[in-house]
Coordinates of C-alpha atoms in Angstrom, one line a residue:
Chain A
X1 CA -1.1 37.5 97.2
X2 CA -4.5 35.9 97.2
X3 CA -6.5 39.1 98.0
X4 CA -4.6 41.4 95.7
X5 CA -4.7 38.6 93.0
X6 CA -8.5 38.2 93.2
X7 CA -8.9 42.0 93.0
X8 CA -6.6 42.1 89.9
X9 CA -8.7 39.2 88.3
X10 CA -11.8 41.4 88.8
X11 CA -10.1 44.3 87.1
X12 CA -9.1 42.0 84.2
X13 CA -12.7 41.0 83.9
X14 CA -13.8 44.6 83.6
X15 CA -11.0 45.3 81.1
X16 CA -11.9 42.3 78.9
X17 CA -15.6 43.3 78.9
X18 CA -14.6 46.8 77.9
X19 CA -12.3 45.5 75.1
X20 CA -14.9 43.3 73.4
X21 CA -17.0 46.5 72.7
X22 CA -14.3 47.4 70.2
X23 CA -15.2 44.3 68.2
X24 CA -18.7 45.7 67.6
X25 CA -18.7 49.5 67.7
X26 CA -15.9 52.1 67.4
X27 CA -18.3 54.8 68.8
X28 CA -19.2 52.7 71.7
X29 CA -15.6 51.9 72.5
X30 CA -14.6 55.5 72.3
X31 CA -17.5 56.5 74.5
X32 CA -16.0 54.3 77.2
X33 CA -12.6 55.8 76.6
X34 CA -14.0 59.2 77.0
X35 CA -15.7 58.3 80.2
X36 CA -12.5 56.8 81.5
X37 CA -10.4 59.7 80.3
X38 CA -8.5 62.0 82.7
X39 CA -11.6 62.3 85.0
X40 CA -10.9 62.4 88.7
X41 CA -12.5 59.0 89.3
X42 CA -10.6 57.3 86.5
X43 CA -7.3 58.8 87.7
X44 CA -8.0 57.7 91.3
X45 CA -8.9 54.2 90.1
X46 CA -5.7 54.1 88.1
X47 CA -3.6 55.0 91.1
X48 CA -5.5 52.4 93.2
X49 CA -4.7 49.8 90.5
X50 CA -1.1 50.8 90.4
X51 CA -1.0 50.3 94.2
X52 CA -2.6 46.9 93.8
X53 CA -0.1 45.8 91.3
X54 CA 2.7 47.1 93.4
X55 CA 1.4 45.3 96.5
X56 CA 1.1 42.0 94.5
X57 CA 4.6 42.4 93.0
X58 CA 6.5 43.6 96.0
X59 CA 4.9 40.9 98.2
X60 CA 5.8 38.3 95.6
X61 CA 9.5 39.5 95.7
X62 CA 9.6 39.3 99.5
X63 CA 8.0 35.8 99.6
X64 CA 10.3 34.5 96.9
X65 CA 13.4 35.7 98.7
X66 CA 12.1 34.1 101.9
X67 CA 11.4 30.9 100.1
X68 CA 14.8 30.7 98.5
X69 CA 16.4 31.2 101.9
X70 CA 14.2 28.5 103.3
X71 CA 15.2 26.1 100.5
X72 CA 18.8 26.5 101.7
X73 CA 22.1 26.7 99.8
X74 CA 22.4 23.2 98.5
X75 CA 20.5 22.0 95.5
X76 CA 19.4 18.5 94.5
X77 CA 21.6 16.8 91.9
X78 CA 18.6 14.8 90.6
X79 CA 15.1 16.2 90.7
X80 CA 12.0 14.4 89.4
X81 CA 8.9 16.6 89.1
X82 CA 5.8 14.7 90.2
X83 CA 3.0 14.6 87.5
X84 CA 0.5 16.5 89.5
X85 CA 2.8 19.5 89.9
X86 CA 1.8 22.0 87.2
X87 CA 4.5 23.9 85.4
X88 CA 2.7 27.2 86.0
X89 CA 2.6 26.6 89.8
X90 CA 6.4 26.4 90.0
X91 CA 7.0 29.4 87.7
X92 CA 4.6 31.9 89.0
X93 CA 7.3 34.5 89.7
X94 CA 8.8 34.3 86.2
X95 CA 5.4 34.4 84.7
X96 CA 4.6 37.4 86.9
X97 CA 7.7 39.3 85.6
X98 CA 6.6 38.6 82.0
X99 CA 3.1 39.9 82.9
X100 CA 4.7 43.1 84.4
X101 CA 6.9 43.7 81.4
X102 CA 3.9 43.3 79.1
X103 CA 2.0 45.7 81.3
X104 CA 4.7 48.3 80.9
X105 CA 4.6 47.9 77.2
X106 CA 0.8 48.2 77.3
X107 CA 1.0 51.4 79.5
X108 CA 3.4 52.9 76.9
X109 CA 1.2 51.9 74.0
X110 CA -2.1 53.1 75.4
X111 CA -2.1 54.8 78.8
X112 CA 0.7 57.2 77.8
X113 CA -1.1 58.1 74.7
X114 CA -4.5 58.4 76.3
X115 CA -4.9 59.3 80.0
X116 CA -1.4 60.8 80.2
X117 CA -1.7 62.6 76.9
X118 CA -5.0 64.1 77.9
X119 CA -3.4 65.5 81.0
X120 CA 0.0 66.5 79.5
X121 CA -0.4 67.0 75.8
X122 CA -3.7 68.9 75.4
X123 CA -5.9 66.0 74.6
X124 CA -3.8 64.6 71.7
X125 CA -2.0 61.3 71.6
X126 CA 1.8 61.3 70.9
X127 CA 1.4 59.2 67.8
X128 CA -0.5 59.5 64.5
X129 CA -2.4 62.8 65.4
X130 CA -5.0 60.8 67.2
X131 CA -7.3 62.3 69.8
X132 CA -6.5 61.0 73.3
X133 CA -10.1 59.7 73.4
X134 CA -9.8 57.7 70.2
X135 CA -9.1 54.4 71.9
X136 CA -10.4 52.6 68.8
X137 CA -7.9 54.4 66.6
X138 CA -5.1 53.6 69.1
X139 CA -6.0 49.9 69.0
X140 CA -6.0 49.9 65.2
X141 CA -2.7 51.8 65.1
X142 CA -0.9 49.6 67.7
X143 CA -1.9 46.3 66.2
X144 CA -1.1 47.4 62.6
X145 CA 2.5 46.7 63.8
X146 CA 2.9 42.9 63.8
X147 CA 5.7 43.1 66.4
X148 CA 3.2 44.5 69.0
X149 CA 0.6 41.9 68.0
X150 CA 3.0 39.0 68.7
X151 CA 4.3 40.6 71.9
X152 CA 0.7 41.1 73.2
X153 CA -0.2 37.5 72.3
X154 CA 2.9 36.1 74.2
X155 CA 2.0 38.4 77.1
X156 CA -1.6 36.9 77.1
X157 CA -0.3 33.3 77.1
X158 CA 1.9 34.1 80.1
X159 CA -1.1 35.7 81.8
X160 CA -3.2 32.6 81.0
X161 CA -0.6 30.3 82.7
X162 CA -0.4 32.7 85.7
X163 CA -4.2 32.8 86.1
X164 CA -4.7 29.0 85.8
X165 CA -2.6 28.6 88.9
X166 CA -3.4 31.9 90.6
X167 CA -7.2 31.4 90.5
X168 CA -7.4 28.2 92.5
X169 CA -4.3 29.1 94.5
X170 CA -6.1 32.2 95.9
X171 CA -9.1 30.2 97.0
X172 CA -6.8 27.6 98.6
X173 CA -4.9 30.3 100.5
X174 CA -8.1 31.9 101.7
X175 CA -9.3 28.5 103.0
X176 CA -12.1 28.0 100.5
X177 CA -11.0 24.6 99.3
X178 CA -11.1 21.0 100.3
X179 CA -11.2 17.5 98.8
X180 CA -14.4 18.4 96.9
X181 CA -14.0 22.1 96.3
X182 CA -10.5 21.8 95.1
X183 CA -11.6 20.3 91.8
X184 CA -14.5 22.6 91.4
X185 CA -12.4 25.8 92.0
X186 CA -9.7 24.5 89.7
X187 CA -12.1 23.8 86.9
X188 CA -13.8 27.1 87.3
X189 CA -10.4 28.8 87.3
X190 CA -9.3 27.1 84.0
X191 CA -12.6 28.0 82.3
X192 CA -12.5 31.6 83.7
X193 CA -8.9 32.2 82.7
X194 CA -9.4 30.7 79.2
X195 CA -12.6 32.8 78.5
X196 CA -10.9 35.9 79.9
X197 CA -7.7 35.5 77.8
X198 CA -9.7 34.7 74.7
X199 CA -11.7 37.9 75.1
X200 CA -8.4 39.8 75.1
X201 CA -6.8 37.8 72.3
X202 CA -9.7 38.0 69.9
X203 CA -9.4 41.8 69.9
X204 CA -5.7 41.7 69.2
X205 CA -6.2 39.1 66.5
X206 CA -9.0 41.0 64.8
X207 CA -7.1 44.2 64.6
X208 CA -3.8 42.5 63.7
X209 CA -5.3 40.5 60.9
X210 CA -7.7 43.0 59.3
X211 CA -7.2 46.3 61.0
X212 CA -10.7 46.4 62.4
X213 CA -12.4 48.2 59.6
X214 CA -12.2 45.5 56.9
X215 CA -13.8 43.0 59.2
X216 CA -17.1 44.9 59.4
X217 CA -18.4 43.0 56.4
X218 CA -17.4 39.6 57.7
X219 CA -18.1 40.1 61.4
X220 CA -21.3 42.0 60.7
Chain B
X1 CA 10.8 -15.2 91.6
X2 CA 13.5 -13.0 93.0
X3 CA 16.3 -12.2 90.7
X4 CA 19.6 -10.5 91.3
X5 CA 20.4 -7.0 90.0
X6 CA 23.6 -5.0 89.7
X7 CA 23.7 -1.2 89.7
X8 CA 25.7 1.9 90.5
X9 CA 24.9 3.8 93.7
X10 CA 25.8 7.5 94.1
X11 CA 25.5 8.5 97.8
X12 CA 25.9 11.8 99.5
X13 CA 28.8 12.2 102.0
X14 CA 28.9 15.3 104.2
X15 CA 30.7 16.0 107.5
X16 CA 28.2 18.2 109.4
X17 CA 26.1 21.2 108.3
X18 CA 29.1 23.4 107.5
X19 CA 30.8 20.9 105.1
X20 CA 30.2 21.3 101.4
X21 CA 29.6 17.6 100.9
X22 CA 30.2 15.4 97.8
X23 CA 28.9 12.2 96.1
X24 CA 30.7 8.9 96.4
X25 CA 30.0 6.2 93.9
X26 CA 30.1 2.4 94.1
X27 CA 29.1 -0.6 92.0
X28 CA 26.7 -3.0 93.7
X29 CA 26.7 -6.5 92.4
X30 CA 24.1 -9.3 92.6
X31 CA 21.7 -7.7 95.0
X32 CA 18.5 -9.8 95.3
X33 CA 15.6 -7.7 94.2
X34 CA 13.4 -8.6 97.2
X35 CA 16.0 -6.7 99.3
X36 CA 14.6 -3.6 100.8
X37 CA 16.3 -0.3 100.0
X38 CA 17.6 0.0 103.6
X39 CA 18.9 -3.6 103.6
X40 CA 20.7 -2.8 100.4
X41 CA 22.3 0.2 102.2
X42 CA 23.2 -2.2 105.0
X43 CA 25.0 -4.5 102.5
X44 CA 26.8 -1.4 101.2
X45 CA 27.9 -0.5 104.7
X46 CA 29.1 -4.1 105.4
X47 CA 31.3 -3.9 102.3
X48 CA 32.6 -0.5 103.3
X49 CA 33.4 -1.6 106.8
X50 CA 35.1 -4.8 105.6
X51 CA 37.3 -2.6 103.4
X52 CA 38.1 -0.4 106.4
X53 CA 36.2 2.6 105.0
X54 CA 33.8 4.9 106.8
X55 CA 30.2 3.6 106.4
X56 CA 27.4 5.7 104.9
X57 CA 25.2 7.4 107.5
X58 CA 21.4 7.4 107.1
X59 CA 18.3 7.6 109.4
X60 CA 16.2 4.6 110.0
X61 CA 14.3 3.0 112.9
X62 CA 11.2 0.8 112.8
X63 CA 11.6 -0.3 109.2
X64 CA 7.8 -0.9 109.1
X65 CA 6.7 2.3 107.5
X66 CA 5.2 3.8 110.6
X67 CA 7.8 5.7 112.6
X68 CA 8.8 8.4 110.1
X69 CA 12.5 8.2 110.8
X70 CA 13.8 7.1 107.4
X71 CA 14.3 9.8 104.8
X72 CA 16.5 9.8 101.7
X73 CA 15.9 11.6 98.4
X74 CA 16.2 8.8 95.9
X75 CA 16.5 9.5 92.2
X76 CA 14.9 12.9 92.6
X77 CA 11.9 11.8 94.8
X78 CA 11.7 11.8 98.6
X79 CA 11.4 8.1 99.7
X80 CA 11.8 7.1 96.1
X81 CA 9.0 6.7 93.6
X82 CA 6.1 4.4 94.6
X83 CA 2.6 4.2 93.2
X84 CA 0.8 4.2 96.5
X85 CA 3.0 6.2 98.8
X86 CA 5.5 4.5 101.1
X87 CA 8.5 5.4 103.2
X88 CA 12.1 4.5 102.1
X89 CA 12.0 1.4 104.3
X90 CA 9.1 0.1 102.3
X91 CA 10.9 0.6 99.0
X92 CA 12.2 -2.6 97.5
X93 CA 15.0 -3.2 94.9
X94 CA 12.5 -4.7 92.5
X95 CA 11.6 -1.1 91.7
X96 CA 15.0 -0.7 90.1
X97 CA 16.6 -2.3 87.0
X98 CA 19.8 -4.0 86.2
X99 CA 22.4 -1.3 85.3
X100 CA 20.5 1.7 86.9
X101 CA 22.4 4.6 88.5
X102 CA 20.7 5.3 91.9
X103 CA 21.3 8.7 93.4
X104 CA 20.8 9.1 97.1
X105 CA 20.7 12.6 98.6
X106 CA 19.6 14.0 102.0
X107 CA 16.5 16.2 102.5
X108 CA 17.9 19.6 101.4
X109 CA 16.2 22.4 103.3
X110 CA 17.6 25.2 105.5
X111 CA 15.4 24.2 108.4
X112 CA 16.8 20.6 108.2
X113 CA 20.6 20.9 108.6
X114 CA 22.7 17.9 107.7
X115 CA 24.1 16.1 110.8
X116 CA 26.1 13.6 108.8
X117 CA 25.8 12.3 105.2
X118 CA 22.0 11.7 104.7
X119 CA 21.1 12.1 108.3
X120 CA 19.4 15.4 108.8
X121 CA 18.2 17.2 112.0
X122 CA 14.4 17.3 111.9
X123 CA 13.9 18.5 115.4
X124 CA 12.2 21.6 114.0
X125 CA 9.1 19.4 113.5
X126 CA 9.2 18.5 117.2
X127 CA 9.4 22.2 118.2
X128 CA 6.4 23.0 116.0
X129 CA 4.4 20.2 117.6
X130 CA 5.4 21.3 121.1
X131 CA 4.2 24.8 120.3
X132 CA 0.5 23.7 120.2
X133 CA 0.0 20.2 118.7
X134 CA -1.7 18.7 121.7
X135 CA -4.9 18.8 123.7
X136 CA -4.6 20.0 127.2
X137 CA -5.9 17.3 129.6
X138 CA -6.7 18.3 133.2
X139 CA -6.4 14.9 134.9
X140 CA -9.2 13.9 137.2
X141 CA -11.8 11.2 137.0
X142 CA -11.6 9.1 133.8
X143 CA -14.3 10.2 131.4
X144 CA -17.0 7.9 130.1
X145 CA -15.8 6.7 126.7
X146 CA -19.0 7.7 124.9
X147 CA -19.6 11.1 126.6
X148 CA -18.7 12.9 123.4
X149 CA -20.2 11.5 120.3
X150 CA -18.1 11.9 117.1
X151 CA -19.5 11.1 113.6
X152 CA -17.5 8.2 112.1
X153 CA -16.6 10.3 109.0
X154 CA -15.0 13.0 111.2
X155 CA -13.2 10.4 113.3
X156 CA -11.8 8.8 110.1
X157 CA -10.8 12.1 108.6
X158 CA -9.0 13.1 111.8
X159 CA -7.3 9.7 111.8
X160 CA -6.1 10.2 108.2
X161 CA -4.5 13.5 109.2
X162 CA -3.0 11.9 112.3
X163 CA -1.3 9.3 110.2
X164 CA 1.3 12.0 109.2
X165 CA 4.5 10.6 110.6
X166 CA 6.5 13.8 110.4
X167 CA 9.1 12.4 108.1
X168 CA 9.7 15.7 106.3
X169 CA 9.3 14.5 102.7
X170 CA 6.9 17.5 102.2
X171 CA 9.6 20.0 103.1
X172 CA 12.2 18.1 101.1
X173 CA 10.0 18.1 97.9
X174 CA 8.8 21.7 98.3
X175 CA 10.7 24.3 96.2
X176 CA 10.0 26.8 99.0
X177 CA 11.1 24.5 101.9
X178 CA 7.6 24.9 103.3
X179 CA 6.3 22.8 106.2
X180 CA 2.6 23.6 105.5
X181 CA 1.5 20.0 104.8
X182 CA 3.0 18.7 108.0
X183 CA 1.7 21.6 110.1
X184 CA -1.7 21.5 108.5
X185 CA -2.0 17.7 109.1
X186 CA -1.1 18.2 112.8
X187 CA -3.6 21.1 113.2
X188 CA -6.3 19.1 111.3
X189 CA -6.1 16.0 113.4
X190 CA -7.3 18.1 116.4
X191 CA -9.4 20.7 114.5
X192 CA -11.7 17.9 113.2
X193 CA -12.5 16.5 116.7
X194 CA -14.6 18.2 119.4
X195 CA -11.8 17.7 121.9
X196 CA -9.6 19.8 119.8
X197 CA -12.0 22.7 119.3
X198 CA -11.5 24.6 122.6
X199 CA -7.8 25.3 121.8
X200 CA -8.1 25.4 118.0
X201 CA -7.5 29.1 117.5
X202 CA -4.6 29.2 119.9
X203 CA -3.1 26.1 118.3
X204 CA -3.3 27.3 114.7
X205 CA -1.6 30.6 115.6
X206 CA 1.1 29.1 117.8
X207 CA 2.1 26.4 115.4
X208 CA 2.2 28.7 112.3
X209 CA 4.2 31.3 114.3
X210 CA 6.7 28.6 115.3
X211 CA 6.9 27.3 111.7
X212 CA 7.8 30.8 110.5
X213 CA 10.2 31.4 113.3
X214 CA 12.2 28.2 112.5
X215 CA 12.8 29.3 108.9
X216 CA 10.4 27.2 106.9
X217 CA 9.3 28.8 103.6
X218 CA 5.8 29.9 102.5
X219 CA 3.3 27.8 100.7
X220 CA 2.7 28.7 97.0
X221 CA 0.3 25.7 96.4
X222 CA 2.5 23.8 94.0
X223 CA 1.2 20.4 95.4
X224 CA 4.7 18.8 95.3
X225 CA 4.2 17.9 99.0
X226 CA 1.0 15.8 98.6
X227 CA 2.6 14.1 95.5
X228 CA 5.4 12.7 97.6
X229 CA 3.7 12.2 101.0
X230 CA 4.1 8.5 102.1
X231 CA 0.9 8.8 104.1
X232 CA -1.1 10.5 101.3
X233 CA -1.9 13.6 103.2
X234 CA -3.7 16.1 100.9
X235 CA -3.5 19.9 100.5
X236 CA -7.2 19.9 101.7
X237 CA -5.4 20.0 105.1
X238 CA -3.6 23.1 104.1
X239 CA -6.8 24.8 103.1
X240 CA -8.2 23.8 106.5
X241 CA -5.2 25.2 108.3
X242 CA -5.6 28.5 106.3
X243 CA -9.3 28.6 107.4
X244 CA -8.4 27.9 111.1
X245 CA -5.6 30.5 111.0
X246 CA -7.7 33.2 109.3
X247 CA -10.6 32.5 111.7
X248 CA -8.3 32.8 114.7
X249 CA -6.7 36.0 113.4
X250 CA -10.1 37.6 112.6
X251 CA -11.4 36.8 116.1
X252 CA -8.5 38.6 117.7

């Protein structure tokens, strides 16, 4: 869980950095989309990523089943959660399922209309007559629908909770923690997760609120 | 000044590991609040015996907070809620109020089957300890006491880890039924000392393997264990165990 989790955090970092380009330049963003189109290295990386998510998720299912078995059949009638136990820490699996569902929606919204469309639909997205390389257009199109905007924001909140625990938990599992490092790693994790999620959320919000184009005057 | 309180106690009755178990309830009247929790249960049992009923079974031994024999999940917290960490025998009725409902349950974990009522079988801990929680001593001439110098800080840290009394509160509180806080404390008390280093790799692997074999769950770092530990063991021990275990595995 820890190793695959850290790898996924690194991927999210790359993805967030890529996304913020869309705030400043449509051409720049589409240039990245073209580079990451259906080229062999992008397809290979996508498959590797899918394998990474699968490892993280399948391992989580196995561990959760083992843990439920270890807990036993009888449940406490009264349970008092200690203050230092975080809500996210006890609900990582549920949060993970929400993240996976959000990811499936995201793949349908973007990957299916971009990389998949490039390979299967002659370079055109399945919606709105967009080119499969017009990532900027896809963002504007997707978040013009408020339902998607809200779903993406809910998804990002779930991901934030998942990361706030996952970050320090990975370090703890790998043994890089102790009485002093615990607080350091935890603080770094909270800051990192917050910055990362804000980077994603600001793109959603900008396109949801003003469709990207109208903002050029305000945002420069 | 001690005062007397009256309250309702709901206690768990179960005839062996296969029985479904149920709660029984009783009103307790005029119990002095300087009574310890276990003394209160003694009073309960006196009353039950006088009425010809079967007494309530629970674990206890030294009643000084050092042996790790007492257990009991009191109002949703192992050993009951105390500010500084204490075992059930060090919990006093002054922590409760007049009119309270006090719910007493056993440790609920697959690796700790119920023997009777709130007495559970914690011999799984002994088996983990026997798998590697020791230092092999080849008897011969007694060693000079100061032959191996140990920094005070290391000695203190090892002693803190060794204060784990193996009561099982960590397993009882963990949503995964994981014994990692116990095992990590027992591994740490040796790993921190030079005498423990020669067998450190073997010990970490053997104790973790035994823990898994006995059906304890996996650690997901929720910190419920350290929140309830009567001896204030911390999850820094778990990080140390993870380090020891990974180091041992990588060296294979």
